[in-house]
Tab-separated table of C-alpha atoms in Angstrom:
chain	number	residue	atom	x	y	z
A	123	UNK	CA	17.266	-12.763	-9.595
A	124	UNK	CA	13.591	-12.834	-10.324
A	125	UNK	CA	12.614	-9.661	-12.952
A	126	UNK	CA	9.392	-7.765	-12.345
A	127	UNK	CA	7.887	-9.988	-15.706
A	128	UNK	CA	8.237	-13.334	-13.980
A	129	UNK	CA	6.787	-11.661	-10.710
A	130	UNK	CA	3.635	-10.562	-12.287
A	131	UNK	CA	3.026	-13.816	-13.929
A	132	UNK	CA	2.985	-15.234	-11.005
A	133	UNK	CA	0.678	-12.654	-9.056
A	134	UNK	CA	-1.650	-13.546	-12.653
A	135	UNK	CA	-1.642	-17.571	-11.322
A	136	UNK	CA	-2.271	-16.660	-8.128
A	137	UNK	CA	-4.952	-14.731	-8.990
A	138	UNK	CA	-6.945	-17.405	-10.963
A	139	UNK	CA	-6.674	-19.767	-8.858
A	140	UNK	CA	-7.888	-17.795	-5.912
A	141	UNK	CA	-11.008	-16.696	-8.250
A	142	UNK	CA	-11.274	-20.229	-9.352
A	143	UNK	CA	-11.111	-21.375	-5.049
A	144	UNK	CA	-13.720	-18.865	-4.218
A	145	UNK	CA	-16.776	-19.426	-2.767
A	146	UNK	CA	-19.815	-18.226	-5.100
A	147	UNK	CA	-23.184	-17.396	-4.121
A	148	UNK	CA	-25.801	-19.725	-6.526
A	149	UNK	CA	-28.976	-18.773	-7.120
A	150	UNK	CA	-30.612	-22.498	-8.341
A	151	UNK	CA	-34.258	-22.261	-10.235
A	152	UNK	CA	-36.271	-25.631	-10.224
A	153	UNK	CA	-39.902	-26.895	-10.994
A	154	UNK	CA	-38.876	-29.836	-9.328
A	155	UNK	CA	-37.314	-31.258	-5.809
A	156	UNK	CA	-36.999	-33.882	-3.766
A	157	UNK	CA	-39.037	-35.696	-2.617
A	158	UNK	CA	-40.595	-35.385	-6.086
A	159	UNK	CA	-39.237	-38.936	-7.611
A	160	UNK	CA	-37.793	-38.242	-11.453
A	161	UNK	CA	-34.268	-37.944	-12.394
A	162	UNK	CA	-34.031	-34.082	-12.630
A	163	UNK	CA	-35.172	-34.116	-9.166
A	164	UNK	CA	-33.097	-36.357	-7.858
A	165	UNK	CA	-29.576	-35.089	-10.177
A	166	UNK	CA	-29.874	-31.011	-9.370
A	167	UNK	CA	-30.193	-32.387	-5.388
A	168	UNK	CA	-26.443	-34.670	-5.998
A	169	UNK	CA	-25.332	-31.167	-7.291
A	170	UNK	CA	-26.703	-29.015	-4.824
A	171	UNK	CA	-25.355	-30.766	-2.141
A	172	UNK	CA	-22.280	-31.278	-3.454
A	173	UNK	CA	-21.956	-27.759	-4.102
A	174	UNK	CA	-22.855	-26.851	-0.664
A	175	UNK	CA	-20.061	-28.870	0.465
A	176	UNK	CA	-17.566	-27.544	-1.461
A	177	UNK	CA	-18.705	-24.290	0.634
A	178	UNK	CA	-20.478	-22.356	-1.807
A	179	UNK	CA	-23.525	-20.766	-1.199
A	180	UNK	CA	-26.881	-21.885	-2.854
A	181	UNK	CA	-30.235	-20.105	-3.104
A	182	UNK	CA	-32.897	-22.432	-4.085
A	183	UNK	CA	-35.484	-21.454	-5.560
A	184	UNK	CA	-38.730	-23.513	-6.524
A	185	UNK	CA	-42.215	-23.869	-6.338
A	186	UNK	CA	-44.167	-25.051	-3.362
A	187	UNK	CA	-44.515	-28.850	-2.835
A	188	UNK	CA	-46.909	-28.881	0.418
A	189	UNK	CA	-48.256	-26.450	2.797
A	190	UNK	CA	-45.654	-27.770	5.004
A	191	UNK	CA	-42.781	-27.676	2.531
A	192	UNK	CA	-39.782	-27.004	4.533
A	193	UNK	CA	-36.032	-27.714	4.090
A	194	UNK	CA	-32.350	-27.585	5.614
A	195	UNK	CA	-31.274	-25.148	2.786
A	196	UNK	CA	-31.928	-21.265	1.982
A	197	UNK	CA	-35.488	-21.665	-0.210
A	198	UNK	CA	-37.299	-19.827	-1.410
A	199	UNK	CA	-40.745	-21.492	-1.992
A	200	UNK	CA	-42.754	-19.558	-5.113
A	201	UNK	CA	-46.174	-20.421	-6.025
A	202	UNK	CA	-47.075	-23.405	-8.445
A	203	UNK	CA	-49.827	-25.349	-10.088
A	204	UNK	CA	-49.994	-29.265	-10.540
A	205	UNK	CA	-48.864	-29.966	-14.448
A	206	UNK	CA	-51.331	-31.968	-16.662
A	207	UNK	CA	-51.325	-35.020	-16.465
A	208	UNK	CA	-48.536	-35.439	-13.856
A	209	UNK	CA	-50.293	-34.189	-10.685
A	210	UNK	CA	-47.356	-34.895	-8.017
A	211	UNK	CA	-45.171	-32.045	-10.065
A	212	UNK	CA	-45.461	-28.610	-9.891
A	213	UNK	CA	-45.343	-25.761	-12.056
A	214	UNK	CA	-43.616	-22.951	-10.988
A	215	UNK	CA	-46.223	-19.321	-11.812
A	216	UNK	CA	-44.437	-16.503	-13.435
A	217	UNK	CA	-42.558	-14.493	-10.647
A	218	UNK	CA	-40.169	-12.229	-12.389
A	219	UNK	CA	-40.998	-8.952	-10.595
A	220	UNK	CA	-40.495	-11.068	-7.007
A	221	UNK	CA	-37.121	-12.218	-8.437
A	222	UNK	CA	-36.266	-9.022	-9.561
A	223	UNK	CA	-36.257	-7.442	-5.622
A	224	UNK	CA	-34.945	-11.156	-3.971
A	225	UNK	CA	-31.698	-11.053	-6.542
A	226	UNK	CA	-31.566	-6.852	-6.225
A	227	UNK	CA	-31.213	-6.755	-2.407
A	228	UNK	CA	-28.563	-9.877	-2.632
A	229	UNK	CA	-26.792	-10.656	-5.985
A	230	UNK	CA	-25.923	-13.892	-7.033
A	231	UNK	CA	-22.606	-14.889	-8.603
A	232	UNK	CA	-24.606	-17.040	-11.364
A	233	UNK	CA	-28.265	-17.570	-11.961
A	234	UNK	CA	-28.688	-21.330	-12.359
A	235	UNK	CA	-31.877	-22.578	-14.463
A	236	UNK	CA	-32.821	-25.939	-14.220
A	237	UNK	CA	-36.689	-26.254	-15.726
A	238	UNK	CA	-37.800	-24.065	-18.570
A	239	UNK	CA	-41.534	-23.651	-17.226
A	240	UNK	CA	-43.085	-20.328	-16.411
A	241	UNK	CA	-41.143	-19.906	-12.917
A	242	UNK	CA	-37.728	-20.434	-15.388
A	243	UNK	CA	-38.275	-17.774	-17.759
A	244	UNK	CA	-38.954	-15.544	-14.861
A	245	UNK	CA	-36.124	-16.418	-13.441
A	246	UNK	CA	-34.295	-16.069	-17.076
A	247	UNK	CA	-35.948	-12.466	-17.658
A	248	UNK	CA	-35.124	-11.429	-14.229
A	249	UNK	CA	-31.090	-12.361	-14.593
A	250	UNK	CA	-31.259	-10.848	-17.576
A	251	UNK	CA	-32.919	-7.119	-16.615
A	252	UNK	CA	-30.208	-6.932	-13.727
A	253	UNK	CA	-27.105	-8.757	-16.067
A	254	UNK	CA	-26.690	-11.573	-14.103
A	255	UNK	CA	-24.905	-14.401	-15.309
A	256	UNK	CA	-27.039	-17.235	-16.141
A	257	UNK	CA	-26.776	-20.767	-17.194
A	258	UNK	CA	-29.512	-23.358	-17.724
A	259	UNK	CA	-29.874	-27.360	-18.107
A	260	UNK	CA	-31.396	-29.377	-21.179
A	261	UNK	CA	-33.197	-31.709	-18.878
A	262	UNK	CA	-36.149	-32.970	-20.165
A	263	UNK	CA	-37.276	-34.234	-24.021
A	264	UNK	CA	-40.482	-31.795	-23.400
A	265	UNK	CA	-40.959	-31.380	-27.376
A	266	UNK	CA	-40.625	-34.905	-27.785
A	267	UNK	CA	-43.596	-35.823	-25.390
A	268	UNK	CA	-46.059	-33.467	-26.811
A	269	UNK	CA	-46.102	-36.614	-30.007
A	270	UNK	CA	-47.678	-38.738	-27.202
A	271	UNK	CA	-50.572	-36.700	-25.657
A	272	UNK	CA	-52.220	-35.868	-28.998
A	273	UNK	CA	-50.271	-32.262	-29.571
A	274	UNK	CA	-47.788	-33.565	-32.157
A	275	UNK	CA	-48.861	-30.019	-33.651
A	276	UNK	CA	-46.955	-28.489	-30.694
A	277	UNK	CA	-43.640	-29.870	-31.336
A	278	UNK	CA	-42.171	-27.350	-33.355
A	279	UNK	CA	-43.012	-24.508	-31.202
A	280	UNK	CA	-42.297	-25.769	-28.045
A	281	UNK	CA	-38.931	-26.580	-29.527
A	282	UNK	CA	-38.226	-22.916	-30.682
A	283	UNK	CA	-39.546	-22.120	-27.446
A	284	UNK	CA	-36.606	-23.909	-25.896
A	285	UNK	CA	-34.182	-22.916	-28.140
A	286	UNK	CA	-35.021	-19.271	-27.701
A	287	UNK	CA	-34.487	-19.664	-24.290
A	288	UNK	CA	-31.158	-21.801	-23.857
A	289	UNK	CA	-29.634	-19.027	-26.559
A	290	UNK	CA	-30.162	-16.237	-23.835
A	291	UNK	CA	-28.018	-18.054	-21.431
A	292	UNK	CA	-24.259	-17.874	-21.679
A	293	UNK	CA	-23.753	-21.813	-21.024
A	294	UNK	CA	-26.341	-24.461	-21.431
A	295	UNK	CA	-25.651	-27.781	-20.116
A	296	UNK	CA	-26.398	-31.394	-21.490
A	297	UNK	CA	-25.217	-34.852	-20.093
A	298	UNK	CA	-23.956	-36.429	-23.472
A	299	UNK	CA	-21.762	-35.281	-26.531
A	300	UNK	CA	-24.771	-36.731	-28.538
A	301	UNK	CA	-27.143	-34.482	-27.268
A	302	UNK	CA	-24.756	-31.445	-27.821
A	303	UNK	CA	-24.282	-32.304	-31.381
A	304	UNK	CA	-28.283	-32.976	-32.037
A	305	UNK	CA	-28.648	-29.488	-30.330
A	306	UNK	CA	-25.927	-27.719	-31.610
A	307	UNK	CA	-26.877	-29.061	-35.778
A	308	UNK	CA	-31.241	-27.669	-34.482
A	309	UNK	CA	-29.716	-23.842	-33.530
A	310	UNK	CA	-28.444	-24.456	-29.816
A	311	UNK	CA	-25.606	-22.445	-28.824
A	312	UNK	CA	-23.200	-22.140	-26.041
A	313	UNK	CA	-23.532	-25.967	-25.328
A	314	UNK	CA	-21.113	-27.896	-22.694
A	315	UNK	CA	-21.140	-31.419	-21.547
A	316	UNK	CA	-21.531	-31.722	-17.969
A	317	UNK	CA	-22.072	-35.684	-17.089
A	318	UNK	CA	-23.943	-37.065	-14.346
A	319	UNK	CA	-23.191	-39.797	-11.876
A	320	UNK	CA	-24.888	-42.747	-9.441
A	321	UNK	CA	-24.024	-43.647	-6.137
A	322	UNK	CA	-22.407	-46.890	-6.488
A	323	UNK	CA	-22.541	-47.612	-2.537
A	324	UNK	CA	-26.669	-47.009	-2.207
A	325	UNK	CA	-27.184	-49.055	-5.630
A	326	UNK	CA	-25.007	-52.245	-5.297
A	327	UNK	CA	-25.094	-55.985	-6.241
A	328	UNK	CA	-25.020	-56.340	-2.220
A	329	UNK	CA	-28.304	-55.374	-1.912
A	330	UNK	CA	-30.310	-58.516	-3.668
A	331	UNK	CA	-32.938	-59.763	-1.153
A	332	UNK	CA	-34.213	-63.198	-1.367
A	333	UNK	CA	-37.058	-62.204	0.629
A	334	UNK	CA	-37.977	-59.651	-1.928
A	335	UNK	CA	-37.842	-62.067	-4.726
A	336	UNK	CA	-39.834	-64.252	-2.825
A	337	UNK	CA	-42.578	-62.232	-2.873
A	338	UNK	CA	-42.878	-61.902	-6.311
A	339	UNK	CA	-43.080	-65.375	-6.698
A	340	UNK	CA	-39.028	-65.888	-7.996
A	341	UNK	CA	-36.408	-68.584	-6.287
A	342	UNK	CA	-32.955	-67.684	-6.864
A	343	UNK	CA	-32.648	-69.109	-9.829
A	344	UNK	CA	-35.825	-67.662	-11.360
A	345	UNK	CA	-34.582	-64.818	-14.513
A	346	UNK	CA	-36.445	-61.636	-13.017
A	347	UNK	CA	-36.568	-58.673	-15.782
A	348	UNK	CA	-37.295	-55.458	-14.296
A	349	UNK	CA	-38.262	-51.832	-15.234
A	350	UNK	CA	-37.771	-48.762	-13.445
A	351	UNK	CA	-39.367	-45.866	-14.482
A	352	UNK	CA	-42.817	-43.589	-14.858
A	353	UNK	CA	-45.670	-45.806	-16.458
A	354	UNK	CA	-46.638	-43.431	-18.824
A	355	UNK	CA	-46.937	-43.896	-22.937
A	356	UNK	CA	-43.696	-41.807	-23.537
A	357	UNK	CA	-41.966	-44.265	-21.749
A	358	UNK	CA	-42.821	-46.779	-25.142
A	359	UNK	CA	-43.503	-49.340	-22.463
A	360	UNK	CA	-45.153	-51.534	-25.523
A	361	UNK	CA	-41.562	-52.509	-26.630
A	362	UNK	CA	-40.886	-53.840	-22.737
A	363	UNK	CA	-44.215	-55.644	-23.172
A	364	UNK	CA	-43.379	-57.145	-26.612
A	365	UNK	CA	-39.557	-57.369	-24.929
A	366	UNK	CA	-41.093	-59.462	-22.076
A	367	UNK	CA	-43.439	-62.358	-23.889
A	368	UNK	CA	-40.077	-62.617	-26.027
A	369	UNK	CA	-38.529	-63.756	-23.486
A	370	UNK	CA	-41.319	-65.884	-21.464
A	371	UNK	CA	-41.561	-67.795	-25.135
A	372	UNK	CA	-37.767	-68.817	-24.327
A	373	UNK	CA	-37.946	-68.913	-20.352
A	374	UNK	CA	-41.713	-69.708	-19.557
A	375	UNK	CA	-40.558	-69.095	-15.808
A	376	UNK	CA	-39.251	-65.237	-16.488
A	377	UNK	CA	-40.542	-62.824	-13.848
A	378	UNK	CA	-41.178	-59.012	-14.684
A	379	UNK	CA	-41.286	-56.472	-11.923
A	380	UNK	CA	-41.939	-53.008	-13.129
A	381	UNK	CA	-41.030	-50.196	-10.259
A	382	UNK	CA	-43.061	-46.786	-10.741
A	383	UNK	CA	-46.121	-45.408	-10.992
A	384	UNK	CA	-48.191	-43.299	-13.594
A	385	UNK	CA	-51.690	-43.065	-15.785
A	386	UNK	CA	-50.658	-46.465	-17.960
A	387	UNK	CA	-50.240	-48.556	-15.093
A	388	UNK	CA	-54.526	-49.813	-15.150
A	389	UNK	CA	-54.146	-50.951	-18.868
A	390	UNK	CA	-50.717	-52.519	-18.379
A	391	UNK	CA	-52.027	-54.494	-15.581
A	392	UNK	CA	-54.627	-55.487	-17.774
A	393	UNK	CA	-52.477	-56.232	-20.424
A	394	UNK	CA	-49.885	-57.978	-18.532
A	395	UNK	CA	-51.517	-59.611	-15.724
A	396	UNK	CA	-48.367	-62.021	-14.415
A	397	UNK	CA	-46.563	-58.828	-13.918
A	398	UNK	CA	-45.432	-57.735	-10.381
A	399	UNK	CA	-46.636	-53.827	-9.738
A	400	UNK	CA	-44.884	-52.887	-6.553
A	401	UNK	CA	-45.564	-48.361	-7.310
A	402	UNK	CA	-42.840	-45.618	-6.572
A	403	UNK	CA	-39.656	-46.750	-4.185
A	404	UNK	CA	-37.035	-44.814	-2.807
A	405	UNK	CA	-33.413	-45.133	-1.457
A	406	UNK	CA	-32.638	-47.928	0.302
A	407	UNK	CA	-36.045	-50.032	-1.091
A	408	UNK	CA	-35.012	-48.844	-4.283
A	409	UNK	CA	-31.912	-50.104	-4.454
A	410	UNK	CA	-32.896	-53.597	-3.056
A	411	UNK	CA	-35.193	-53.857	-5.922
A	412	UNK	CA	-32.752	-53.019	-8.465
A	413	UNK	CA	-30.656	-55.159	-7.312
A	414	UNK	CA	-33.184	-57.817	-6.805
A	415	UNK	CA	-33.471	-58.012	-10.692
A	416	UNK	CA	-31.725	-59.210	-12.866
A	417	UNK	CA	-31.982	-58.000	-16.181
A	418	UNK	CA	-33.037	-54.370	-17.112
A	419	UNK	CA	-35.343	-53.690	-20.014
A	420	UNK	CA	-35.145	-49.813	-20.858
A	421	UNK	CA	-37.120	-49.256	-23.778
A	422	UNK	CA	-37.874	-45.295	-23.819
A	423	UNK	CA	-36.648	-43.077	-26.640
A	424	UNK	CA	-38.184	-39.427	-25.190
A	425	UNK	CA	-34.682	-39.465	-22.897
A	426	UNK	CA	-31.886	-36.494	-22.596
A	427	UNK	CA	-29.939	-39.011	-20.252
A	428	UNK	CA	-31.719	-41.873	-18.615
A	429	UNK	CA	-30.322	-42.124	-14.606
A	430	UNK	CA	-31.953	-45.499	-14.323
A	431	UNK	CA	-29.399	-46.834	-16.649
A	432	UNK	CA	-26.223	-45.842	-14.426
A	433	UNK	CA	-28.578	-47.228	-11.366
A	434	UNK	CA	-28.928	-50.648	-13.247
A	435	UNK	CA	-25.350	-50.697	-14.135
A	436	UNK	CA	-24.214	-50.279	-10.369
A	437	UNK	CA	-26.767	-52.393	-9.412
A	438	UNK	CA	-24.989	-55.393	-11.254
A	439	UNK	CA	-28.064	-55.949	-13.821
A	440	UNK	CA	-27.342	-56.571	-17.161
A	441	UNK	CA	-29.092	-53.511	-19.530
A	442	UNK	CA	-30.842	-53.380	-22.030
A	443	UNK	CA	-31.543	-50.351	-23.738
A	444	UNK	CA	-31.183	-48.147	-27.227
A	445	UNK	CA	-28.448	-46.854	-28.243
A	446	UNK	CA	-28.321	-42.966	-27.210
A	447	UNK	CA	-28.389	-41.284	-24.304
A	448	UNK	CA	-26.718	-42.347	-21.140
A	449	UNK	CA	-26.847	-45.923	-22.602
A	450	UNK	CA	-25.092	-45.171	-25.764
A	451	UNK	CA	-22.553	-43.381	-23.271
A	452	UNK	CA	-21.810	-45.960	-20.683
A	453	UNK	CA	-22.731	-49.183	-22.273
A	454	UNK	CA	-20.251	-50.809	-24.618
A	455	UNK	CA	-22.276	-54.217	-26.541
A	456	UNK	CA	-21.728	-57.615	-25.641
A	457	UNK	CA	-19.031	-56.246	-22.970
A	458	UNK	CA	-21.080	-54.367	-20.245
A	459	UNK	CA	-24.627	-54.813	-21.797
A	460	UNK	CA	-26.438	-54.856	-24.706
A	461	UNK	CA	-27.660	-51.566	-27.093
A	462	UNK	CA	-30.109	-52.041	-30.071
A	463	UNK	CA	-30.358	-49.470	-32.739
A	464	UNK	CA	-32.517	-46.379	-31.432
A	465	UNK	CA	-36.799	-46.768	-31.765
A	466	UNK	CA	-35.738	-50.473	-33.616
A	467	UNK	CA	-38.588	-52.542	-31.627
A	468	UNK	CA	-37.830	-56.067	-33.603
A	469	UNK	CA	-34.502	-55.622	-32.323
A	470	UNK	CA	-35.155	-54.684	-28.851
A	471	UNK	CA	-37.343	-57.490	-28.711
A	472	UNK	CA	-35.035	-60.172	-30.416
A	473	UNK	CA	-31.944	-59.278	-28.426
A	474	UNK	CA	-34.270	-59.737	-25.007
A	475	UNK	CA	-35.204	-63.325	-26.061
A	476	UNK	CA	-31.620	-63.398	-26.855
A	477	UNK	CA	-30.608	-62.743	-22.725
A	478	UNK	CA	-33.212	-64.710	-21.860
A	479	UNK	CA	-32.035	-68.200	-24.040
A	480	UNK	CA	-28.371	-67.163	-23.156
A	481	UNK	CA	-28.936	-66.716	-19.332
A	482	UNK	CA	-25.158	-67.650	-17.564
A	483	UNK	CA	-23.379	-64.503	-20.454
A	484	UNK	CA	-26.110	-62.296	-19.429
A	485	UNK	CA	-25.364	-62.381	-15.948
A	486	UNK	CA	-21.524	-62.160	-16.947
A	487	UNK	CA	-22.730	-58.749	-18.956
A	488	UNK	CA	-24.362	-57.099	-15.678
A	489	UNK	CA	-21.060	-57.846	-13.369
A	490	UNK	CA	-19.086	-55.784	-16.232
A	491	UNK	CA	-21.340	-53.334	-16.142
A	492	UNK	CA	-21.224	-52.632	-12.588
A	493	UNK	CA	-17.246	-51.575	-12.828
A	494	UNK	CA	-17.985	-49.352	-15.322
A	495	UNK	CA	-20.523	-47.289	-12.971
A	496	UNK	CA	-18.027	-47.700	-10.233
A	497	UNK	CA	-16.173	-45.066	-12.557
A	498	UNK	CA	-19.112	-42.885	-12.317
A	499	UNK	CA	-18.284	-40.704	-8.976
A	500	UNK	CA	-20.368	-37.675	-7.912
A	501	UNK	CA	-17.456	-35.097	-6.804
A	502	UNK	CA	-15.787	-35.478	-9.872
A	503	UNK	CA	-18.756	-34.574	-11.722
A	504	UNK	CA	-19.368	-31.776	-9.165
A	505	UNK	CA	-16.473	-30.553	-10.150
A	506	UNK	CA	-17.112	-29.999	-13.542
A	507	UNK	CA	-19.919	-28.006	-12.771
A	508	UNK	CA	-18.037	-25.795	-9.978
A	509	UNK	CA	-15.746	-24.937	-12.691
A	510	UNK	CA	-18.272	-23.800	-15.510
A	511	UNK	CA	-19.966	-21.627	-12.437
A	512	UNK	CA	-16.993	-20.377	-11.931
A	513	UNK	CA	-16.047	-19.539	-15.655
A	514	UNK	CA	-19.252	-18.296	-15.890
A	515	UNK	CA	-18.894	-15.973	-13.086
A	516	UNK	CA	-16.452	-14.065	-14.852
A	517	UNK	CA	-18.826	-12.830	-17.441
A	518	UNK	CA	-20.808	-9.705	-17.270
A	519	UNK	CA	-24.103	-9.899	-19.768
A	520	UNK	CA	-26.041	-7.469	-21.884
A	521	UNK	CA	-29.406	-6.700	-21.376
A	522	UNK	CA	-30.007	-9.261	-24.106
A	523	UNK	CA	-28.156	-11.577	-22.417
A	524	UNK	CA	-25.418	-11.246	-24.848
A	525	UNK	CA	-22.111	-12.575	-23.089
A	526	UNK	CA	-19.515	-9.996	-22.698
A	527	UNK	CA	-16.167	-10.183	-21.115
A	528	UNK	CA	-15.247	-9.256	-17.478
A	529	UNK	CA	-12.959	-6.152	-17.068
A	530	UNK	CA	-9.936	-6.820	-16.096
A	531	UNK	CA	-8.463	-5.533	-12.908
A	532	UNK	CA	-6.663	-1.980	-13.712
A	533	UNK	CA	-3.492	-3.672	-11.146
A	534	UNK	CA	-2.991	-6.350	-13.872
């Protein structure tokens, strides 16, 4: 005989995991889309349409890209201005009254904040005047860039800016441990690791093209070093050029192809004129030049994550990079590539020579590393983020977006 204990119990289980099955309607806030090219672009897209799959319902909202910006999702396309210095993104222009009456005539379930520019804290104000639930992403190392366009002096605010803003959310979301405990020891609060992924079927070993090589002047058994990423001074591309007459001193015949595009690419051609500059690539021709490589030099320090480095990985290239962010997280040394102590440019530079003199283990280094990304699915890490919408869900916040717990159901 079942007693009327055991029977609500169960009625409780049911419950949650109905509430934890249910479709929820996402309101997403971005600065930045496909086909922008940078990895928040390209990560929030993996999420959104793996959310969208999974049935729920997602809002996006962002600024503007052309006058013929159009897309297969609900958008809703707010007004922006080109940022400094990187004219193919847009800032989003403060909009909180029009997100006030969108999110007034049709709730969301959770407020999702991606960017923390002008259109974000709109976005963040607006959740907050009608108690949505919101959570936001640590993305991007903004208060760490400001060092390389001559606003050091900007550092500190910018940061309390940010950390202002992430404490008015109920969950903020980073991609490594390491960055929760840096952000958690500066203030943060509310902090939970959400990883990302790569998809190991586009970037794969299968994809090296002799033709490709060819044309940069490399024969199958020529080393090619590669870079992927914006050419732009935050990047600390003078390590990768120290990194990459390191390792022409041991192999005169080394090759290195750098993949991107930005306002240091004139004096790096200048400074580097055996270099092959082939601009921004995408999907498929992206892949083909990762895998086209064969060793990947990585040597920026302004990263939260760092989704070349996965890319690389499944790519089959041996990496090498500092040791934080998604390298510190994936890589493990002299197994599945090679980590140098973080912003040490001697040894950045040594252990490149050091691939270069010690060719046959540094290929054995980027086959390792490819089964570790193969470990990297997307719906798993979809997932993760379905359930901390969900959790979230269940919270009802202040005005001061002070997180406050759900009523329960008077029936329970």
């Amino acid at each position: 005989m079942t007693n009327s204990g055991d029977l609500m119990t169960n009625d409780l289980v049911v419950d949650e995991l109905q509430a934890k099955q249910r479709a929820l309607r996402l309101a997403v806030v971005t600065e930045t889309y496909p086909p922008e090219i940078n990895g928040v672009a390209m990560t929030i897209a993996r999420f959104v349409d793996g959310l969208r799959m999974r049935r729920h319902d997602v809002q996006l909202i962002r600024p503007r890209q052309t006058k013929s910006d159009a897309g297969e999702l609900e958008e809703v396309l707010m007004r922006g201005l080109p940022i400094p210095r990187y004219p193919h993104l847009k800032m989003g222009l403060p909009a909180k009254n029009a997100l006030v009456k969108l999110w007034s005539m049709r709730r969301p379930d959770v407020v999702h904040i991606v960017t923390e520019g002008p259109l974000g804290w709109s976005a963040l104000q607006a959740a907050i005047k009608l108690k949505l639930p919101v959570t936001s992403d640590f993305r991007t190392n903004f208060h760490a860039y400001s060092g390389h366009y001559g606003i050091g002096w900007l550092q500190k605010p910018i940061f309390a800016y940010l950390r202002k803003f992430h404490n008015r959310t109920q969950c903020t979301m980073v991609p490594t441990e390491s960055l929760r405990r840096e952000l958690q020891a500066m203030g943060f609060h509310n902090l939970r690791v959400v990883a990302r992924g790569v998809d190991t079927e586009l970037f794969h070993p299968a994809k090296r093209d002799t033709q490709l090589r060819s044309s940069w002047g490399a024969g199958e058994s020529t080393p090619v070093a590669i870079y992927v990423g914006r050419l732009a001074s935050e990047k600390n591309l003078r390590a990768l050029i120290a990194a990459y007459e390191a390792m022409r001193a041991v192999r005169p015949d080394m090759k290195l192809v750098l993949v991107g595009d930005g306002p240091a690419r004139r004096d790096l051609e200048a400074q580097i004129p055996g270099a092959v500059f082939v601009g921004l690539q995408r999907g498929e021709a992206l892949a083909r030049h990762y895998a086209s490589g064969d060793i990947f030099l990585f040597p920026s320090i302004t990263e939260t994550f760092g989704n070349v480095t996965p890319e690389a990985m499944a790519s089959g290239l041996t990496v090498l990079a500092y040791d934080y962010a998604a390298a510190a997280q994936l890589i493990r040394p002299g197994e599945s590539g090679c980590l140098v102590p973080y912003d040490n440019t001697e040894a950045f530079v040594a252990a490149a020579a050091n691939l270069a003199r010690d060719w046959p283990q540094a290929r054995n280094l980027g086959a390792n590393g490819r089964f570790v990304a193969e470990q990297l699915g997307w719906n798993r890490l979809v997932e993760d983020l379905e359930a901390v919408f969900h959790q979230t869900a269940q919270t009802v916040p202040t005005s001061q977006g002070i997180l406050m717990p759900q009523p329960q159901n008077a029936s329970a």
